[in-house]
PDB file of C-alpha atoms in Angstrom:
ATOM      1  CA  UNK F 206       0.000   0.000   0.000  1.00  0.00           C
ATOM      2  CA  UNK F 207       1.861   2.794  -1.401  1.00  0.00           C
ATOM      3  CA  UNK F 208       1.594   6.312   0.026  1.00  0.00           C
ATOM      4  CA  UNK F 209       3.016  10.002  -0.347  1.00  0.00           C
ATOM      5  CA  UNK F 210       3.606  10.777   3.143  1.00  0.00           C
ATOM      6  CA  UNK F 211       6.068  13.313   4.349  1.00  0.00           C
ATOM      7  CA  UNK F 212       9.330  12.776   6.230  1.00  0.00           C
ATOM      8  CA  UNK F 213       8.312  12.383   9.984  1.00  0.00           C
ATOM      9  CA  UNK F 214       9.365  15.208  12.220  1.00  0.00           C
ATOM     10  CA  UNK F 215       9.579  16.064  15.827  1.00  0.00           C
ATOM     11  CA  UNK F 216       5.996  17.700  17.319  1.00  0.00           C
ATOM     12  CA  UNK F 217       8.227  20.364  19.257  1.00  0.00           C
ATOM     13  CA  UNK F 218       9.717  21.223  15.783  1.00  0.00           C
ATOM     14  CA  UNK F 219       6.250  21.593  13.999  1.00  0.00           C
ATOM     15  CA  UNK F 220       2.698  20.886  15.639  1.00  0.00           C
ATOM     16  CA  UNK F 221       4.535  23.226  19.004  1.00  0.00           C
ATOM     17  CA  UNK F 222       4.998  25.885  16.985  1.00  0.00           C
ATOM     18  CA  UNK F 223       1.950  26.357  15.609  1.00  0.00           C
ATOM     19  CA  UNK F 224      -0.402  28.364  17.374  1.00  0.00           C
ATOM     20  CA  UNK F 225      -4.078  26.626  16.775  1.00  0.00           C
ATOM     21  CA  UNK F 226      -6.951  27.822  18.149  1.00  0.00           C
ATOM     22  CA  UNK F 227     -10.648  27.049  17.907  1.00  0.00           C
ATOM     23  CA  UNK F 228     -12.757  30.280  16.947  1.00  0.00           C
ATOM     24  CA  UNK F 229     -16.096  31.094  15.764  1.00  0.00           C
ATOM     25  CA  UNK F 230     -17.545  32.828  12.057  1.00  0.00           C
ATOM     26  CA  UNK F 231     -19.204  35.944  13.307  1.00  0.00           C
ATOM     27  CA  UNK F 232     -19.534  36.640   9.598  1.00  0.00           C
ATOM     28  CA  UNK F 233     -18.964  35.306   5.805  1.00  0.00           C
ATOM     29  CA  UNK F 234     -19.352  37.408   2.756  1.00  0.00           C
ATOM     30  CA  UNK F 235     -18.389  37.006  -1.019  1.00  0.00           C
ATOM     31  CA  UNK F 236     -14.812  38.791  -1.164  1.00  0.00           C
ATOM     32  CA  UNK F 237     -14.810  40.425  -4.632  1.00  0.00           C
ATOM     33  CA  UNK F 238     -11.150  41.626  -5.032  1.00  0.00           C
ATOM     34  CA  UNK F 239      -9.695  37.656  -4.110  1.00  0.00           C
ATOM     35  CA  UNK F 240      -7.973  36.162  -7.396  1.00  0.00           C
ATOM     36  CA  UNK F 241     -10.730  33.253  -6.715  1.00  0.00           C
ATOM     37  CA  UNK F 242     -14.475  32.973  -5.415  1.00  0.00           C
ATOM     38  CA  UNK F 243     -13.610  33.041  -1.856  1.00  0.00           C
ATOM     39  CA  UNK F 244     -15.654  34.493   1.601  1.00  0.00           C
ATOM     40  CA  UNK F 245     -14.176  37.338   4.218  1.00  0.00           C
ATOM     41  CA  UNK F 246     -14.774  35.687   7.442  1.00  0.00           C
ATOM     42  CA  UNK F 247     -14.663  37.245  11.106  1.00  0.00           C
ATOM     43  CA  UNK F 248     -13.827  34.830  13.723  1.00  0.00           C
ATOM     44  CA  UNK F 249     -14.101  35.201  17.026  1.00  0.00           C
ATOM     45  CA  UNK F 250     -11.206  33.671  19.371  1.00  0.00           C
ATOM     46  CA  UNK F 251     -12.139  34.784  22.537  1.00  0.00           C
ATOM     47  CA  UNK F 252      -9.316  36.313  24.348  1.00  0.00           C
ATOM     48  CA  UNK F 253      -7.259  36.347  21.289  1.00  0.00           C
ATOM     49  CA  UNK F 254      -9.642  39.070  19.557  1.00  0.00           C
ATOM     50  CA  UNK F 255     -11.248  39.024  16.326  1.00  0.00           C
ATOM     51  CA  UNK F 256      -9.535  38.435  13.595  1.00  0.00           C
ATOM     52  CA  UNK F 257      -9.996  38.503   9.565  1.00  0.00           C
ATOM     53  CA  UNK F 258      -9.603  35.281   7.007  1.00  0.00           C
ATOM     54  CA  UNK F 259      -9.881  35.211   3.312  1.00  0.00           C
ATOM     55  CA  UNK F 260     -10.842  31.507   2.093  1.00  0.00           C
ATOM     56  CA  UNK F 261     -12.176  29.532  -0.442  1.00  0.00           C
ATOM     57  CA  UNK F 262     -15.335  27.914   1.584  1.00  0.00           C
ATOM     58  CA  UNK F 263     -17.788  28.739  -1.201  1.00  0.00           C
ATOM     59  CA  UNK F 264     -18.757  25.260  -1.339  1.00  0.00           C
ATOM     60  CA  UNK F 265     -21.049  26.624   1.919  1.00  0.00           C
ATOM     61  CA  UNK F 266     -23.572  29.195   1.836  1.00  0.00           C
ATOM     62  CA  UNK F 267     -22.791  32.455   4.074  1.00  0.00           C
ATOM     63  CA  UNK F 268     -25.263  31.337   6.532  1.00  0.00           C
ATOM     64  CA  UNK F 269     -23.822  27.774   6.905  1.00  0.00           C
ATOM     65  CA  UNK F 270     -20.844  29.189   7.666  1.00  0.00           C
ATOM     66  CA  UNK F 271     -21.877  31.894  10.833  1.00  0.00           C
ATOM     67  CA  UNK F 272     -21.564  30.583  13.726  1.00  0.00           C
ATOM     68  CA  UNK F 273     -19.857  27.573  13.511  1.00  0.00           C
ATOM     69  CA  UNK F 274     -16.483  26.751  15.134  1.00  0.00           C
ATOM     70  CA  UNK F 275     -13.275  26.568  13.130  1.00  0.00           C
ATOM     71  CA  UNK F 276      -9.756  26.050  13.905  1.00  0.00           C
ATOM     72  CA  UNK F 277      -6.790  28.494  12.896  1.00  0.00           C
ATOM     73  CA  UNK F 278      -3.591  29.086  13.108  1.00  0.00           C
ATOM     74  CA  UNK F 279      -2.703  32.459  14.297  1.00  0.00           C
ATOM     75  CA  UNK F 280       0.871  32.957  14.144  1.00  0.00           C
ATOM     76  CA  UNK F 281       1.287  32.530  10.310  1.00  0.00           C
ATOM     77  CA  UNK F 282       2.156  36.236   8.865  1.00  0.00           C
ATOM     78  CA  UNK F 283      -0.964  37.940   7.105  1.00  0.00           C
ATOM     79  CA  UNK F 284      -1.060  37.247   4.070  1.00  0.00           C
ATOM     80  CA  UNK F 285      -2.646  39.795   1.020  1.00  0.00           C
ATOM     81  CA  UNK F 286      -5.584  38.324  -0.752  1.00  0.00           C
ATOM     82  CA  UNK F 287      -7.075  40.972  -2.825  1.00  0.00           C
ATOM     83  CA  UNK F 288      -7.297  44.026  -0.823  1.00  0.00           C
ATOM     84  CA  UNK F 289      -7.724  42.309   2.487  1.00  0.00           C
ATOM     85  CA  UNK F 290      -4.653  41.356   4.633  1.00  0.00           C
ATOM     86  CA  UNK F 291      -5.817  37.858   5.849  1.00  0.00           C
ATOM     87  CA  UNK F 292      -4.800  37.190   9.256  1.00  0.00           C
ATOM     88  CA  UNK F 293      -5.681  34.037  10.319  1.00  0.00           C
ATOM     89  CA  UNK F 294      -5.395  30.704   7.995  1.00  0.00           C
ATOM     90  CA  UNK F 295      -8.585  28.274   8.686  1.00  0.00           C
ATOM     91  CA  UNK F 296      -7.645  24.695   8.593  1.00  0.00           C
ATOM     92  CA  UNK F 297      -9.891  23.184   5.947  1.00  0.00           C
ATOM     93  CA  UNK F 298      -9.442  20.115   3.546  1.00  0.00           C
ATOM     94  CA  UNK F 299     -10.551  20.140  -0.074  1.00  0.00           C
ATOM     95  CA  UNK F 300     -14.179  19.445  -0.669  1.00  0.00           C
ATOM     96  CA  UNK F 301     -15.213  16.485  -2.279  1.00  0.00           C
ATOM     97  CA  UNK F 302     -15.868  16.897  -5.872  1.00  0.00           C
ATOM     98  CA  UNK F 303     -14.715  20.850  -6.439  1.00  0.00           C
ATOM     99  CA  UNK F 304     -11.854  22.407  -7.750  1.00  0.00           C
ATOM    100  CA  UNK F 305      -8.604  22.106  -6.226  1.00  0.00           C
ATOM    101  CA  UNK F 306      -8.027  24.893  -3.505  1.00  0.00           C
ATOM    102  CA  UNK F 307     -11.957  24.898  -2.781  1.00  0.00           C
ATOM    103  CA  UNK F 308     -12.427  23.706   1.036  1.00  0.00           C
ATOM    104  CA  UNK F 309     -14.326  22.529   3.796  1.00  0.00           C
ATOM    105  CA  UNK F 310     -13.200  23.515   7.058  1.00  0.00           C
ATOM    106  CA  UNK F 311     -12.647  21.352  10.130  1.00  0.00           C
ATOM    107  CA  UNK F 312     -15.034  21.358  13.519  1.00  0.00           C
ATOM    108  CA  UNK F 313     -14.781  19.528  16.360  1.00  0.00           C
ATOM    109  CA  UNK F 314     -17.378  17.338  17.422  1.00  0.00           C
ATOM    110  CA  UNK F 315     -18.550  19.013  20.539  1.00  0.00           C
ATOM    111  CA  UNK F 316     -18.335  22.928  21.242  1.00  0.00           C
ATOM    112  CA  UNK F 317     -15.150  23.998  22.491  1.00  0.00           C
ATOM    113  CA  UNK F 318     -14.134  27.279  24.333  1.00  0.00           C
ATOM    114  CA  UNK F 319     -12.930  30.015  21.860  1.00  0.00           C
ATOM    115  CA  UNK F 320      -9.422  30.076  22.091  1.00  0.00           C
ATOM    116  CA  UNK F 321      -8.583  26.538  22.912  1.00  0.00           C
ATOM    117  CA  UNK F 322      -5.545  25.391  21.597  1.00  0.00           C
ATOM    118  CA  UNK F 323      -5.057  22.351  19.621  1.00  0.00           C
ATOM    119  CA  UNK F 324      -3.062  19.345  21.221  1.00  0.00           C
TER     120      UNK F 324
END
C-alpha cells in the first residue's frame, strides 16, 4: 500500500509551533477583489480578539458558515488576498468533488471554548 507521506518530524519542531486555536464565524461574505471565489470571514477567538480570514469555503452558503467553530492558526504572517490582509489561515481540507483549492473547514465534534488550543 503505497503512500506520499512526508518525512516524519519532531511535534516540538512543527505541531509546538503552531499556534491553533478554535474560533467562531461571526460573519462570511463574497470577497470580490480575491484572485478566486472566496468568503471574508470574522472569527471570534475569545481572548485572542477578532480576527480577519480570506478563504475559499464557497462550497457553503454564508449562513452555513456563521456561527460555527473553526480552527486556525494564528501565528502565520498575514497574508494579502485581494485588498484584504488575511490574518488568520482556517484549517480546511478540499471538498469532495470541487476544484482544487476549494475547502471545507474542520469542527470539532462538541463545542469547544474560543481560544482553545489544539493538542
Amino acid at each position: 500500500m503505497p503512500t506520499d507521506l512526508k518525512p516524519t518530524v519532531r511535534p516540538e519542531d512543527t505541531l509546538e509551533r503552531l499556534d491553533i486555536r478554535l474560533g467562531r464565524v461571526l460573519s462570511a461574505e463574497l470577497e470580490p477583489s480575491a484572485p478566486r471565489p472566496a468568503y471574508r470571514l470574522q472569527i471570534d477567538f475569545g481572548r485572542y480578539g477578532v480576527r480577519s480570514s480570506v478563504g475559499r469555503f464557497t462550497s457553503h452558503p454564508p449562513s452555513e458558515l456563521v456561527g460555527r467553530q473553526v480552527m486556525g492558526v494564528l501565528n502565520f504572517e498575514p497574508r494579502q488576498i485581494g485588498d484584504v490582509s488575511s490574518e488568520v489561515l482556517i484549517i480546511g481540507i478540499q471538498a469532495r468533488g470541487k476544484d482544487s483549492g476549494e475547502a471545507t473547514f474542520l469542527t470539532p465534534a462538541l463545542e469547544g471554548k474560543l481560544g482553545s488550543k489544539l493538542f
